[in-house]
Amino acid sequence: MLLDKGVTIDNFEEYWAYLSKRDELVALEKHPEVWSSGLFGISPTDDWETYKAAYLDQMFEKLHDRKKNAVYFGKVDAEEALKRSRALIERLEQSKPLLRDR
């Protein structure tokens, strides 16, 4: 089903997340009173396949948003680290004459 939706798993963390969601779906399927109640922000339905599709769509959206935020924050962190590195290099360059005198 993941392949049908064009999902690629890039690392173990993503694999684990999808696997845990699969376990949740298996458990939910056994309890129609839960998935037909409208829990988890999914419209109530008596059709398991409809619920499962909505659940998966919601899961993909959440995981995609989390991944997008991680990339964004990673980029911000990398840019900040680059600025700090450049400042350190500049300070080292400025202190070269002082180090030579020792």
PDB file of C-alpha atoms in Angstrom:
ATOM      1  CA  MET A   1       0.000   0.000   0.000  1.00  0.00           C
ATOM      2  CA  LEU A   2       2.878   2.403   0.745  1.00  0.00           C
ATOM      3  CA  LEU A   3       4.361   1.779  -2.675  1.00  0.00           C
ATOM      4  CA  ASP A   4       1.004   2.494  -4.300  1.00  0.00           C
ATOM      5  CA  LYS A   5       1.061   5.926  -2.670  1.00  0.00           C
ATOM      6  CA  GLY A   6       4.614   6.620  -3.866  1.00  0.00           C
ATOM      7  CA  VAL A   7       6.157   6.486  -0.396  1.00  0.00           C
ATOM      8  CA  THR A   8       9.891   5.997  -0.099  1.00  0.00           C
ATOM      9  CA  ILE A   9      11.491   5.141   3.216  1.00  0.00           C
ATOM     10  CA  ASP A  10      14.823   6.895   3.626  1.00  0.00           C
ATOM     11  CA  ASN A  11      15.967   5.755   7.053  1.00  0.00           C
ATOM     12  CA  PHE A  12      15.249   3.476   9.979  1.00  0.00           C
ATOM     13  CA  GLU A  13      13.293   6.161  11.846  1.00  0.00           C
ATOM     14  CA  GLU A  14      10.814   6.433   8.965  1.00  0.00           C
ATOM     15  CA  TYR A  15      10.632   2.654   8.666  1.00  0.00           C
ATOM     16  CA  TRP A  16       9.845   2.393  12.377  1.00  0.00           C
ATOM     17  CA  ALA A  17       7.179   5.135  12.130  1.00  0.00           C
ATOM     18  CA  TYR A  18       5.400   3.385   9.248  1.00  0.00           C
ATOM     19  CA  LEU A  19       5.676   0.013  10.954  1.00  0.00           C
ATOM     20  CA  SER A  20       4.167   1.348  14.178  1.00  0.00           C
ATOM     21  CA  LYS A  21       1.289   2.892  12.212  1.00  0.00           C
ATOM     22  CA  ARG A  22       0.734  -0.473  10.550  1.00  0.00           C
ATOM     23  CA  ASP A  23       0.470  -2.073  13.998  1.00  0.00           C
ATOM     24  CA  GLU A  24      -2.055   0.597  15.001  1.00  0.00           C
ATOM     25  CA  LEU A  25      -4.143  -0.161  11.911  1.00  0.00           C
ATOM     26  CA  VAL A  26      -4.105  -3.894  12.620  1.00  0.00           C
ATOM     27  CA  ALA A  27      -5.307  -3.214  16.167  1.00  0.00           C
ATOM     28  CA  LEU A  28      -7.948  -0.716  15.009  1.00  0.00           C
ATOM     29  CA  GLU A  29      -9.391  -3.101  12.431  1.00  0.00           C
ATOM     30  CA  LYS A  30     -10.378  -5.440  15.261  1.00  0.00           C
ATOM     31  CA  HIS A  31     -12.377  -2.671  16.978  1.00  0.00           C
ATOM     32  CA  PRO A  32     -15.017  -1.247  14.623  1.00  0.00           C
ATOM     33  CA  GLU A  33     -16.564   0.678  17.511  1.00  0.00           C
ATOM     34  CA  VAL A  34     -13.399   2.799  17.591  1.00  0.00           C
ATOM     35  CA  TRP A  35     -12.959   3.480  13.877  1.00  0.00           C
ATOM     36  CA  SER A  36     -16.642   4.079  13.316  1.00  0.00           C
ATOM     37  CA  SER A  37     -16.772   6.654  16.135  1.00  0.00           C
ATOM     38  CA  GLY A  38     -14.862   9.508  14.499  1.00  0.00           C
ATOM     39  CA  LEU A  39     -11.816   9.340  16.748  1.00  0.00           C
ATOM     40  CA  PHE A  40      -8.446  10.638  15.530  1.00  0.00           C
ATOM     41  CA  GLY A  41     -10.097  13.371  13.500  1.00  0.00           C
ATOM     42  CA  ILE A  42     -11.378  10.979  10.849  1.00  0.00           C
ATOM     43  CA  SER A  43     -15.035  11.120   9.852  1.00  0.00           C
ATOM     44  CA  PRO A  44     -17.097   8.221  11.190  1.00  0.00           C
ATOM     45  CA  THR A  45     -17.701   5.447   8.681  1.00  0.00           C
ATOM     46  CA  ASP A  46     -18.888   1.862   8.718  1.00  0.00           C
ATOM     47  CA  ASP A  47     -16.542   0.920   5.879  1.00  0.00           C
ATOM     48  CA  TRP A  48     -13.117  -0.280   7.039  1.00  0.00           C
ATOM     49  CA  GLU A  49     -11.394   0.418   3.696  1.00  0.00           C
ATOM     50  CA  THR A  50     -12.640   4.026   3.711  1.00  0.00           C
ATOM     51  CA  TYR A  51     -11.417   4.512   7.280  1.00  0.00           C
ATOM     52  CA  LYS A  52      -8.061   2.896   6.512  1.00  0.00           C
ATOM     53  CA  ALA A  53      -7.513   5.137   3.471  1.00  0.00           C
ATOM     54  CA  ALA A  54      -8.356   8.264   5.501  1.00  0.00           C
ATOM     55  CA  TYR A  55      -6.105   7.104   8.351  1.00  0.00           C
ATOM     56  CA  LEU A  56      -3.201   6.520   5.972  1.00  0.00           C
ATOM     57  CA  ASP A  57      -3.697   9.882   4.260  1.00  0.00           C
ATOM     58  CA  GLN A  58      -3.652  11.599   7.647  1.00  0.00           C
ATOM     59  CA  MET A  59      -0.532   9.655   8.649  1.00  0.00           C
ATOM     60  CA  PHE A  60       1.298  10.562   5.427  1.00  0.00           C
ATOM     61  CA  GLU A  61       0.445  14.219   5.916  1.00  0.00           C
ATOM     62  CA  LYS A  62       1.723  14.235   9.511  1.00  0.00           C
ATOM     63  CA  LEU A  63       4.921  12.368   8.676  1.00  0.00           C
ATOM     64  CA  HIS A  64       5.530  14.603   5.660  1.00  0.00           C
ATOM     65  CA  ASP A  65       5.083  17.739   7.789  1.00  0.00           C
ATOM     66  CA  ARG A  66       7.457  16.351  10.416  1.00  0.00           C
ATOM     67  CA  LYS A  67      10.028  15.531   7.741  1.00  0.00           C
ATOM     68  CA  LYS A  68       9.647  18.982   6.161  1.00  0.00           C
ATOM     69  CA  ASN A  69      10.159  20.666   9.552  1.00  0.00           C
ATOM     70  CA  ALA A  70      13.213  18.529  10.280  1.00  0.00           C
ATOM     71  CA  VAL A  71      14.749  19.537   6.958  1.00  0.00           C
ATOM     72  CA  TYR A  72      13.932  23.192   7.585  1.00  0.00           C
ATOM     73  CA  PHE A  73      15.388  23.203  11.091  1.00  0.00           C
ATOM     74  CA  GLY A  74      18.375  21.192   9.916  1.00  0.00           C
ATOM     75  CA  LYS A  75      19.028  23.811   7.246  1.00  0.00           C
ATOM     76  CA  VAL A  76      18.713  26.638   9.776  1.00  0.00           C
ATOM     77  CA  ASP A  77      21.044  24.818  12.169  1.00  0.00           C
ATOM     78  CA  ALA A  78      23.574  24.220   9.400  1.00  0.00           C
ATOM     79  CA  GLU A  79      23.501  27.870   8.334  1.00  0.00           C
ATOM     80  CA  GLU A  80      24.028  28.981  11.943  1.00  0.00           C
ATOM     81  CA  ALA A  81      26.911  26.526  12.355  1.00  0.00           C
ATOM     82  CA  LEU A  82      28.482  27.867   9.154  1.00  0.00           C
ATOM     83  CA  LYS A  83      28.257  31.456  10.445  1.00  0.00           C
ATOM     84  CA  ARG A  84      29.876  30.439  13.736  1.00  0.00           C
ATOM     85  CA  SER A  85      32.618  28.528  11.928  1.00  0.00           C
ATOM     86  CA  ARG A  86      33.407  31.517   9.735  1.00  0.00           C
ATOM     87  CA  ALA A  87      33.567  33.789  12.802  1.00  0.00           C
ATOM     88  CA  LEU A  88      35.952  31.367  14.527  1.00  0.00           C
ATOM     89  CA  ILE A  89      38.171  31.168  11.453  1.00  0.00           C
ATOM     90  CA  GLU A  90      38.269  34.950  11.263  1.00  0.00           C
ATOM     91  CA  ARG A  91      39.278  35.195  14.936  1.00  0.00           C
ATOM     92  CA  LEU A  92      41.988  32.593  14.408  1.00  0.00           C
ATOM     93  CA  GLU A  93      43.323  34.515  11.416  1.00  0.00           C
ATOM     94  CA  GLN A  94      43.401  37.696  13.488  1.00  0.00           C
ATOM     95  CA  SER A  95      45.293  36.010  16.311  1.00  0.00           C
ATOM     96  CA  LYS A  96      47.985  34.456  14.075  1.00  0.00           C
ATOM     97  CA  PRO A  97      50.403  37.348  14.638  1.00  0.00           C
ATOM     98  CA  LEU A  98      49.987  36.993  18.394  1.00  0.00           C
ATOM     99  CA  LEU A  99      50.670  33.271  18.233  1.00  0.00           C
ATOM    100  CA  ARG A 100      53.839  33.806  16.175  1.00  0.00           C
ATOM    101  CA  ASP A 101      55.288  36.077  18.854  1.00  0.00           C
ATOM    102  CA  ARG A 102      55.176  33.339  21.480  1.00  0.00           C
TER     103      ARG A 102
END
